[in-house]
RNA sequence: GGUGAGGUGGGUGAGUGGCUGAAACCACCGGUUUGCUAAACCGGCGUACGGGUAACACUGUACCGCGGGUUCGAAUCCCGCCCUCACCGCCA
């Protein structure tokens, strides 16, 4: 969430930038002013309360001394006074609690303020193409197939069996399909390691505190699988456990940047999506992803964002897949993000762009909930910036590879993956 | 699942009702000194929200796993929860 300090200091900018997400500038200003007035009330309330508490402490100390000196009467008088003070403190405490709840409710409901470069817009149609694919698309035979047909033809993925074992959206990879996936995971992890990321294997379930800290709760509660009995959530992305490494952490300035990567399966309920978009691997409940996360000094975060974008871009170049890069418009931007670049890969069999990566700078929005801070040279504490990106999401990459590299003789595996495989062609 | 022990500042760890936001040691930072990859000595060293300041200084309150309670007063007593460790059981 945004910090109150930032809202007070940059109210106009925030209100203006939130119009990119479709807010009415005047409406949001009303909300923000309400927030600030709650805060003012809370501060004056606190001051009065603190004074009373101070008095109470003082009196209590005196009572102790009076008892030691045997002055029972005077002690009793003071006691009576403290009891009165306590009553007042109680009402101040209650006021404080109420105001804090109001303030937090508003703060939690406000999404991140989009970066200056974020375009206005309502939906994905308004996303800005910052880098388009200008080379020709792969030329396929006339009878080229979409990946779900190819998967069946070469026995790579069994959607029906996955549905039988679990349900729809849980594909079962087998044979060379399974190996291809393993090769991709290794390739992505190796590339991340070369780029300086520490590889970890995090838990795949997280508690409520972790899901809140990265912003999956309360915003995307319906997206996550939840195990009531143990009060745990299946992770919708590796971002959650990775970023939570830094919950309640105060870094030194010299610790920047922190770079962590992990391969994890991701679980998403994806409630309410049907139709051709969900066919095959286009949208599934369980998929694999290699995630990269950086914790940054605020001054560096946009530089690092660019680095992450080119890291992802390189992966796609090495995989020889046609891709384009989009800058998400305000309407398509995630709740917690200030700026997001999406990567789409062209899947020639279905003649469709598939989203395979999302690289974002959250600025201090996540850090605020995470309480992820750093100490500067003067010993002052500030919020760090967090960034993350998929590098890459597997299911759709598999789809694109199958479709783009199909030939009459079979599917020719991209060269970079061959060292991870004991075959070069799927037939 | 059972039994036992325990959760205090970056770490170790003292502290069973007021003088404890918290000893001591280690680590860390600054300084002095000795001239040698170090030691000794001195000083500093938690976070949050307020007040205060140009900025410091200074200052109020809260926080000793979390939440509640008892009391004039709680790290310290009581209740609930969470977590960690050890052993047993079960299990990949």
Coordinates of C-alpha atoms (C1' of nucleotides) in Angstrom, one line a residue:
Chain A
X1 CA 0.0 0.0 0.0
X2 CA 1.0 3.6 -0.4
X3 CA 2.3 5.4 2.7
X4 CA 0.4 8.1 4.3
X5 CA 3.5 10.3 4.1
X6 CA 3.6 9.9 0.3
X7 CA -0.1 10.6 0.0
X8 CA 0.2 13.8 2.0
X9 CA 3.3 14.9 0.2
X10 CA 2.2 14.0 -3.4
X11 CA -1.6 14.1 -3.2
X12 CA -2.0 15.8 -6.5
X13 CA 0.3 13.6 -8.4
X14 CA -1.3 10.5 -6.9
X15 CA -4.8 11.6 -7.7
X16 CA -3.8 12.5 -11.2
X17 CA -1.9 9.3 -11.9
X18 CA -4.8 7.2 -10.5
X19 CA -7.0 8.5 -13.3
X20 CA -5.0 6.2 -15.5
X21 CA -6.6 3.4 -13.7
X22 CA -10.0 4.8 -14.4
X23 CA -10.5 6.7 -11.2
X24 CA -12.2 10.1 -11.3
X25 CA -9.7 12.6 -10.1
X26 CA -12.2 14.5 -7.9
X27 CA -13.6 11.3 -6.4
X28 CA -10.2 10.1 -5.5
X29 CA -9.2 13.4 -4.0
X30 CA -12.2 13.3 -1.8
X31 CA -11.1 9.9 -0.5
X32 CA -7.6 11.0 0.0
X33 CA -8.6 14.1 1.9
X34 CA -10.8 12.0 4.1
X35 CA -7.9 9.8 4.8
X36 CA -5.7 12.8 5.7
X37 CA -8.3 14.2 8.0
X38 CA -8.7 10.9 9.8
X39 CA -4.9 10.9 10.2
X40 CA -4.9 14.4 11.6
X41 CA -7.6 13.5 14.1
X42 CA -5.6 10.4 15.0
X43 CA -2.5 12.5 15.6
X44 CA -4.1 15.0 17.9
X45 CA -5.9 12.1 19.6
X46 CA -2.6 10.5 20.1
X47 CA -1.0 13.5 21.5
X48 CA -3.6 14.0 24.2
X49 CA -3.5 10.3 25.0
X50 CA 0.2 10.3 25.3
X51 CA 0.1 13.2 27.7
X52 CA -2.4 11.3 29.9
X53 CA -0.3 8.1 29.8
X54 CA 2.7 10.1 30.8
X55 CA 0.9 11.5 33.7
X56 CA -0.3 8.0 34.7
X57 CA 3.2 6.6 34.6
X58 CA 4.4 9.5 36.8
X59 CA 1.7 9.0 39.3
X60 CA 2.2 5.2 39.5
X61 CA 5.8 5.8 40.2
X62 CA 4.9 8.1 43.0
X63 CA 2.4 5.7 44.5
X64 CA 5.2 3.1 44.8
X65 CA 7.3 5.6 46.7
X66 CA 4.5 6.6 48.9
X67 CA 3.9 3.0 49.9
X68 CA 7.5 2.5 50.8
X69 CA 7.4 5.6 52.9
X70 CA 4.2 4.3 54.6
X71 CA 2.1 7.2 53.4
X72 CA -1.0 5.1 52.6
X73 CA -3.5 8.0 52.6
X74 CA -1.6 10.0 50.0
X75 CA -1.2 6.9 47.9
X76 CA -4.9 6.2 47.9
X77 CA -5.6 9.7 46.8
X78 CA -3.3 9.3 43.8
X79 CA -4.7 5.9 43.0
X80 CA -8.1 7.4 42.7
X81 CA -6.8 10.0 40.3
X82 CA -5.1 7.4 38.2
X83 CA -8.3 5.4 38.0
X84 CA -9.9 8.5 36.5
X85 CA -7.1 9.1 34.1
X86 CA -7.4 5.5 33.0
X87 CA -11.0 5.9 32.0
X88 CA -10.0 8.8 29.8
X89 CA -7.2 6.8 28.3
X90 CA -9.6 4.0 27.5
X91 CA -11.8 6.2 25.3
X92 CA -8.8 7.7 23.6
X93 CA -7.5 4.2 22.9
X94 CA -10.9 3.3 21.4
X95 CA -10.9 6.3 19.2
X96 CA -7.4 5.5 18.1
X97 CA -8.4 2.0 17.1
X98 CA -11.4 3.1 15.2
X99 CA -9.5 5.8 13.3
X100 CA -6.7 3.3 12.5
X101 CA -9.2 0.9 11.1
X102 CA -10.7 3.6 8.9
X103 CA -7.3 4.7 7.7
X104 CA -6.1 1.2 7.0
X105 CA -9.3 0.4 5.1
X106 CA -8.8 3.3 2.8
X107 CA -5.1 2.7 2.4
X108 CA -5.6 -1.0 1.5
X109 CA -8.2 0.0 -1.1
X110 CA -5.9 2.4 -3.0
X111 CA -3.8 0.8 -5.7
X112 CA -0.3 1.8 -6.5
X113 CA 0.1 5.1 -8.3
X114 CA 1.1 4.4 -11.9
X115 CA 4.5 5.6 -13.2
X116 CA 4.6 8.7 -15.4
X117 CA 5.2 6.5 -18.5
X118 CA 2.1 4.4 -18.0
X119 CA -0.5 5.1 -20.7
X120 CA -4.2 5.8 -20.0
X121 CA -6.5 3.0 -20.9
X122 CA -9.2 0.7 -19.8
X123 CA -8.1 -2.7 -21.0
X124 CA -5.4 -4.7 -22.7
X125 CA -6.4 -3.1 -26.0
X126 CA -4.9 0.1 -24.7
X127 CA -1.5 -1.3 -23.8
X128 CA 1.3 0.3 -25.6
X129 CA 3.6 -1.8 -27.8
X130 CA 7.1 -0.6 -26.9
X131 CA 8.8 -3.2 -29.0
X132 CA 7.1 -5.0 -31.8
X133 CA 8.2 -8.0 -33.8
X134 CA 9.2 -6.8 -37.2
X135 CA 10.8 -10.0 -38.6
X136 CA 8.5 -12.4 -40.4
X137 CA 6.6 -14.9 -38.4
X138 CA 7.6 -18.6 -38.7
X139 CA 6.2 -20.0 -41.9
X140 CA 4.3 -23.1 -41.2
X141 CA 2.8 -25.7 -43.4
X142 CA -0.8 -25.3 -44.4
X143 CA -1.9 -28.0 -42.1
X144 CA -0.1 -26.5 -39.1
X145 CA -1.7 -27.5 -35.8
X146 CA -2.4 -25.7 -32.6
X147 CA -0.4 -27.1 -29.6
X148 CA -3.2 -29.1 -28.1
X149 CA -3.4 -31.1 -31.4
X150 CA 0.4 -31.4 -31.5
X151 CA 0.4 -32.5 -27.9
X152 CA -2.0 -35.3 -28.7
X153 CA -0.2 -36.2 -31.9
X154 CA 3.1 -36.7 -30.3
X155 CA 1.8 -37.8 -26.9
X156 CA 3.3 -34.9 -25.0
X157 CA 0.5 -33.6 -22.9
X158 CA -2.6 -35.5 -21.7
X159 CA -5.3 -33.0 -20.9
X160 CA -8.0 -35.6 -20.4
X161 CA -6.0 -37.6 -18.0
X162 CA -5.1 -34.5 -16.0
X163 CA -8.7 -33.7 -15.8
X164 CA -9.5 -37.3 -14.7
X165 CA -6.9 -37.2 -12.0
X166 CA -7.6 -33.7 -10.8
X167 CA -9.8 -31.5 -12.9
X168 CA -9.7 -29.4 -16.0
X169 CA -6.8 -27.0 -16.2
X170 CA -4.4 -29.5 -14.7
X171 CA -2.5 -30.9 -17.7
X172 CA -0.4 -34.0 -17.4
X173 CA 2.9 -33.8 -19.3
X174 CA 4.5 -37.0 -20.4
X175 CA 7.3 -38.4 -22.4
X176 CA 9.2 -35.7 -24.4
X177 CA 6.6 -33.1 -23.3
X178 CA 7.7 -33.7 -19.7
X179 CA 11.4 -33.6 -20.6
X180 CA 11.0 -30.4 -22.6
X181 CA 9.5 -28.8 -19.6
X182 CA 12.4 -29.9 -17.4
X183 CA 14.8 -28.6 -20.0
X184 CA 13.1 -25.2 -20.0
X185 CA 13.2 -24.9 -16.2
X186 CA 16.9 -25.8 -16.2
X187 CA 17.6 -23.3 -19.0
X188 CA 15.8 -20.5 -17.2
X189 CA 17.4 -21.2 -13.9
X190 CA 20.9 -21.4 -15.4
X191 CA 20.3 -18.0 -17.2
X192 CA 19.1 -16.5 -14.0
X193 CA 22.2 -17.7 -12.2
X194 CA 24.4 -16.3 -14.8
X195 CA 22.7 -13.0 -14.3
X196 CA 23.6 -13.1 -10.6
X197 CA 20.4 -14.3 -9.0
X198 CA 20.6 -16.6 -6.0
X199 CA 18.5 -19.7 -6.6
X200 CA 16.2 -20.9 -3.9
X201 CA 13.5 -23.5 -3.5
X202 CA 10.7 -22.0 -1.4
X203 CA 7.6 -23.5 0.2
X204 CA 4.7 -23.7 -2.2
X205 CA 2.2 -22.8 0.5
X206 CA 2.2 -19.6 2.4
X207 CA 0.4 -18.2 5.4
X208 CA -1.9 -15.3 5.5
X209 CA 0.7 -12.8 6.6
X210 CA 2.8 -13.6 3.6
X211 CA -0.1 -13.3 1.2
X212 CA -1.0 -10.0 2.7
X213 CA 2.6 -8.7 2.5
X214 CA 2.9 -9.1 -1.3
X215 CA -0.6 -7.9 -1.9
X216 CA -2.3 -11.1 -3.0
X217 CA -4.6 -10.5 0.0
X218 CA -7.1 -9.0 0.2
X219 CA -7.1 -8.0 -3.4
X220 CA -6.9 -11.4 -5.1
X221 CA -8.3 -13.7 -2.6
X222 CA -10.5 -15.5 -5.0
X223 CA -7.5 -16.3 -7.2
X224 CA -5.8 -18.5 -4.7
X225 CA -6.4 -22.0 -3.6
X226 CA -7.0 -22.0 0.2
X227 CA -6.7 -24.8 2.7
X228 CA -9.0 -23.8 5.5
X229 CA -8.0 -26.6 7.7
X230 CA -4.4 -25.3 7.9
X231 CA -5.1 -21.7 7.0
X232 CA -2.6 -21.8 4.1
X233 CA -2.7 -20.6 0.5
X234 CA -1.2 -22.3 -2.5
X235 CA 1.1 -19.8 -4.1
X236 CA -0.2 -18.2 -7.3
X237 CA 3.4 -17.1 -8.1
X238 CA 6.9 -17.6 -6.8
X239 CA 6.9 -13.9 -6.1
X240 CA 5.0 -14.6 -2.8
X241 CA 7.5 -16.8 -1.0
X242 CA 10.5 -15.1 -2.5
X243 CA 9.6 -11.6 -1.7
X244 CA 8.6 -12.6 1.8
X245 CA 12.2 -13.5 2.5
X246 CA 12.4 -9.8 3.0
X247 CA 9.4 -9.3 5.2
X248 CA 10.3 -7.2 8.3
X249 CA 13.9 -6.8 7.2
X250 CA 16.1 -3.8 7.4
X251 CA 18.9 -3.9 4.9
X252 CA 22.1 -1.9 4.7
X253 CA 22.6 0.3 1.7
X254 CA 25.5 -1.9 0.6
X255 CA 23.2 -4.9 0.5
X256 CA 21.5 -3.6 -2.7
X257 CA 20.6 -5.1 -5.0
X258 CA 19.3 -8.4 -3.7
X259 CA 18.6 -10.8 -6.5
X260 CA 16.7 -14.1 -6.0
X261 CA 15.2 -16.6 -8.4
X262 CA 13.2 -19.7 -7.9
X263 CA 11.4 -22.3 -10.0
X264 CA 8.0 -23.0 -8.6
X265 CA 4.7 -24.4 -9.8
X266 CA 2.0 -21.8 -9.6
X267 CA -1.6 -22.4 -8.7
X268 CA -4.5 -20.2 -9.9
X269 CA -8.1 -20.7 -9.6
X270 CA -8.8 -18.4 -12.5
X271 CA -12.5 -18.4 -11.7
X272 CA -14.8 -17.4 -14.4
X273 CA -12.8 -17.8 -17.6
X274 CA -14.1 -19.9 -20.4
X275 CA -13.9 -20.1 -24.1
X276 CA -11.2 -20.4 -26.7
X277 CA -8.8 -18.4 -24.5
X278 CA -8.5 -21.3 -22.1
X279 CA -7.9 -24.0 -24.6
X280 CA -4.9 -26.2 -24.2
X281 CA -2.1 -24.6 -22.3
X282 CA -3.3 -21.0 -22.8
X283 CA -4.8 -20.9 -19.3
X284 CA -4.4 -23.5 -16.7
X285 CA -4.8 -23.9 -13.0
X286 CA -1.3 -25.2 -12.4
X287 CA 1.7 -24.1 -14.3
X288 CA 5.5 -23.8 -13.8
X289 CA 7.4 -20.6 -13.7
X290 CA 10.9 -19.3 -13.0
X291 CA 10.5 -16.1 -11.1
X292 CA 13.2 -13.4 -10.7
X293 CA 13.0 -10.9 -7.9
X294 CA 15.1 -7.9 -7.1
X295 CA 15.2 -5.7 -4.0
X296 CA 16.5 -2.3 -4.9
X297 CA 17.5 1.1 -3.6
X298 CA 14.8 3.5 -4.6
X299 CA 17.1 5.4 -6.9
X300 CA 18.0 2.3 -8.9
X301 CA 14.7 0.5 -9.3
X302 CA 13.9 1.8 -12.8
X303 CA 17.4 1.0 -14.0
X304 CA 17.0 -2.5 -12.6
X305 CA 13.6 -2.8 -14.2
X306 CA 15.2 -2.3 -17.6
X307 CA 17.8 -4.9 -16.8
X308 CA 15.1 -7.4 -15.9
X309 CA 13.3 -6.6 -19.1
X310 CA 16.4 -7.3 -21.2
X311 CA 17.0 -10.4 -19.2
X312 CA 13.6 -11.8 -20.2
X313 CA 14.0 -10.5 -23.7
X314 CA 17.3 -12.4 -24.0
X315 CA 15.6 -15.6 -23.0
X316 CA 13.1 -15.2 -25.8
X317 CA 15.8 -14.4 -28.3
X318 CA 17.7 -17.5 -27.3
X319 CA 14.6 -19.6 -27.6
X320 CA 14.1 -18.1 -31.1
X321 CA 10.5 -17.1 -30.4
X322 CA 8.8 -14.1 -32.0
X323 CA 7.9 -11.7 -29.2
X324 CA 6.7 -8.2 -28.4
X325 CA 6.9 -6.0 -25.4
X326 CA 4.0 -4.1 -24.0
X327 CA 3.8 -1.4 -21.5
X328 CA 0.6 -2.0 -19.6
X329 CA -2.0 0.8 -19.5
X330 CA -3.5 1.9 -16.2
X331 CA -6.5 -0.2 -16.6
X332 CA -4.5 -3.4 -17.1
X333 CA -1.9 -2.7 -14.5
X334 CA -1.9 -4.9 -11.5
X335 CA -3.0 -3.4 -8.2
X336 CA 0.4 -3.3 -6.6
X337 CA 2.5 -2.3 -9.7
X338 CA 3.7 1.2 -10.7
X339 CA 5.0 0.0 -14.1
X340 CA 4.7 -3.3 -15.8
X341 CA 6.0 -4.6 -19.0
X342 CA 4.4 -7.7 -20.5
X343 CA 6.0 -10.0 -22.9
X344 CA 4.0 -11.8 -25.5
X345 CA 5.1 -14.6 -27.7
X346 CA 3.6 -15.4 -31.0
X347 CA 2.1 -18.8 -31.2
X348 CA 2.0 -19.5 -34.9
X349 CA -0.3 -22.5 -34.8
X350 CA -3.2 -20.6 -33.2
X351 CA -2.0 -17.3 -34.7
X352 CA -2.2 -15.7 -31.3
X353 CA 0.0 -13.6 -29.0
X354 CA 0.4 -15.4 -25.6
X355 CA 1.5 -13.6 -22.5
X356 CA 4.5 -15.3 -21.1
X357 CA 6.1 -12.8 -18.8
X358 CA 5.2 -9.8 -16.7
X359 CA 8.0 -7.6 -15.3
X360 CA 7.1 -5.0 -12.7
X361 CA 8.4 -2.3 -10.5
X362 CA 6.3 -2.0 -7.3
X363 CA 8.4 0.9 -6.0
X364 CA 7.7 1.0 -2.3
X365 CA 4.1 -0.3 -2.5
X366 CA 5.0 -3.9 -1.5
X367 CA 7.8 -2.8 0.8
X368 CA 5.4 -0.8 2.9
X369 CA 3.3 -3.9 3.6
X370 CA 6.4 -6.1 3.9
X371 CA 8.1 -3.6 6.1
X372 CA 11.2 -4.0 4.0
X373 CA 13.5 -1.1 4.6
X374 CA 17.1 0.0 4.5
X375 CA 19.3 2.2 6.6
X376 CA 21.0 5.0 4.7
X377 CA 24.4 6.5 5.6
X378 CA 22.9 8.9 8.0
X379 CA 21.2 6.0 9.8
X380 CA 17.8 7.0 8.5
X381 CA 15.3 4.3 7.6
X382 CA 13.5 4.2 4.2
X383 CA 11.4 1.8 2.3
X384 CA 13.2 -0.2 -0.3
X385 CA 11.8 -0.9 -3.8
X386 CA 10.8 -4.4 -5.0
X387 CA 10.7 -5.7 -8.5
X388 CA 9.8 -9.0 -10.0
X389 CA 9.3 -10.8 -13.3
X390 CA 8.6 -14.1 -14.8
X391 CA 11.6 -15.5 -16.5
X392 CA 9.6 -17.3 -17.7
X393 CA 6.2 -18.9 -17.4
X394 CA 6.3 -22.3 -18.8
X395 CA 3.0 -23.5 -20.1
X396 CA 2.6 -21.0 -22.8
X397 CA 6.3 -21.1 -23.8
X398 CA 5.8 -24.8 -24.3
X399 CA 2.7 -24.0 -26.4
X400 CA 4.6 -21.6 -28.5
X401 CA 7.6 -23.9 -29.0
X402 CA 5.4 -26.7 -30.1
X403 CA 3.5 -24.6 -32.6
X404 CA 6.4 -22.5 -34.0
X405 CA 8.9 -25.3 -34.4
X406 CA 6.6 -27.8 -36.0
X407 CA 7.7 -29.3 -39.3
X408 CA 6.3 -32.2 -41.4
X409 CA 8.9 -34.4 -39.7
X410 CA 8.2 -33.3 -36.2
X411 CA 8.9 -30.5 -33.7
X412 CA 12.5 -29.3 -33.9
X413 CA 13.7 -28.3 -30.5
X414 CA 15.3 -24.8 -30.1
X415 CA 19.1 -25.1 -30.1
X416 CA 19.7 -23.7 -26.6
X417 CA 17.6 -26.5 -25.1
X418 CA 19.5 -29.3 -26.8
X419 CA 22.1 -29.6 -24.2
X420 CA 19.4 -30.3 -21.6
X421 CA 17.8 -33.0 -23.8
X422 CA 18.7 -36.3 -25.3
X423 CA 16.8 -35.6 -28.4
X424 CA 16.6 -32.8 -31.0
X425 CA 13.2 -33.5 -32.5
X426 CA 9.9 -34.6 -31.2
X427 CA 8.3 -37.1 -33.6
Chain B
rG1 C1' -1.0 -37.0 17.0
rG2 C1' 1.5 -37.4 22.3
rU3 C1' 5.0 -35.5 26.0
rG4 C1' 8.5 -32.0 27.7
rA5 C1' 11.3 -27.3 27.2
rG6 C1' 11.2 -22.5 25.5
rG7 C1' 10.1 -17.7 22.7
rU8 C1' 13.8 -10.8 25.6
rG9 C1' 17.3 -5.8 21.2
rG10 C1' 21.9 -8.1 14.9
rG11 C1' 23.7 -12.7 18.1
rU12 C1' 24.5 -15.1 23.0
rG13 C1' 21.9 -14.1 27.3
rA14 C1' 20.4 -11.6 32.5
rG15 C1' 16.0 -10.1 34.4
rU16 C1' 9.5 -13.1 38.7
rG17 C1' 5.5 -6.6 40.0
rG18 C1' 7.6 0.0 40.5
rC19 C1' 14.6 2.6 40.3
rU20 C1' 14.1 -2.0 33.2
rG21 C1' 13.5 0.2 26.7
rA22 C1' 15.7 -3.4 29.3
rA23 C1' 22.4 -5.8 32.6
rA24 C1' 26.6 -8.2 30.6
rC25 C1' 29.3 -10.2 26.6
rC26 C1' 29.9 -10.6 21.2
rA27 C1' 29.2 -8.3 16.6
rC28 C1' 28.9 -3.5 14.4
rC29 C1' 30.0 2.0 13.9
rG30 C1' 33.0 6.5 15.5
rG31 C1' 37.4 8.2 18.1
rU32 C1' 42.2 8.0 20.9
rU33 C1' 46.7 5.6 21.2
rU34 C1' 50.6 2.2 20.1
rG35 C1' 53.3 2.0 13.8
rC36 C1' 51.9 -2.6 11.7
rU37 C1' 47.5 -7.1 8.6
rA38 C1' 46.2 -6.7 15.5
rA39 C1' 45.4 -5.2 20.6
rA40 C1' 44.0 -1.7 24.5
rC41 C1' 41.0 2.2 26.0
rC42 C1' 36.7 5.8 25.3
rG43 C1' 32.1 6.7 23.1
rG44 C1' 27.9 5.2 20.2
rC45 C1' 24.7 1.4 18.8
rG46 C1' 16.4 -1.1 18.3
rU47 C1' 11.7 0.1 15.8
rA48 C1' 7.0 2.7 15.2
rC49 C1' 3.8 6.9 15.8
rG50 C1' 3.7 11.9 17.8
rG51 C1' 5.8 16.9 19.6
rG52 C1' 10.1 19.9 18.3
rU53 C1' 14.0 21.9 14.6
rA54 C1' 15.9 24.8 8.5
rA55 C1' 18.3 20.3 9.8
rC56 C1' 20.4 18.4 14.3
rA57 C1' 19.6 18.5 19.4
rC58 C1' 15.9 17.5 22.6
rU59 C1' 11.3 15.2 24.0
rG60 C1' 6.1 12.1 24.8
rU61 C1' 4.0 7.3 24.0
rA62 C1' 4.0 2.2 22.5
rC63 C1' 6.6 -2.3 21.7
rC64 C1' 10.5 -8.1 25.6
rG65 C1' 6.2 -14.1 20.0
rC66 C1' 0.7 -12.4 19.2
rG67 C1' -4.1 -11.1 21.5
rG68 C1' -6.8 -10.3 25.9
rG69 C1' -7.0 -9.9 31.5
rU70 C1' -5.5 -8.7 36.8
rU71 C1' -3.1 -4.2 39.1
rC72 C1' -2.4 2.5 40.9
rG73 C1' 1.8 0.1 38.1
rA74 C1' 3.6 -6.0 34.0
rA75 C1' 9.0 -8.3 30.1
rU76 C1' 7.8 -10.2 35.1
rC77 C1' 1.2 -12.7 37.4
rC78 C1' -3.5 -15.1 34.8
rC79 C1' -6.1 -16.9 30.2
rG80 C1' -6.2 -17.9 24.8
rC81 C1' -3.5 -18.4 20.3
rC82 C1' 0.9 -18.9 17.3
rC83 C1' 5.8 -20.5 16.6
rU84 C1' 10.6 -23.0 17.7
rC85 C1' 13.4 -27.0 19.8
rA86 C1' 13.9 -32.1 21.8
rC87 C1' 12.0 -37.1 22.3
rC88 C1' 8.0 -40.6 21.0
rG89 C1' 4.3 -42.2 17.2
rC90 C1' 3.2 -42.0 11.9
rC91 C1' 5.3 -41.2 7.1
rA92 C1' 8.1 -39.6 1.7

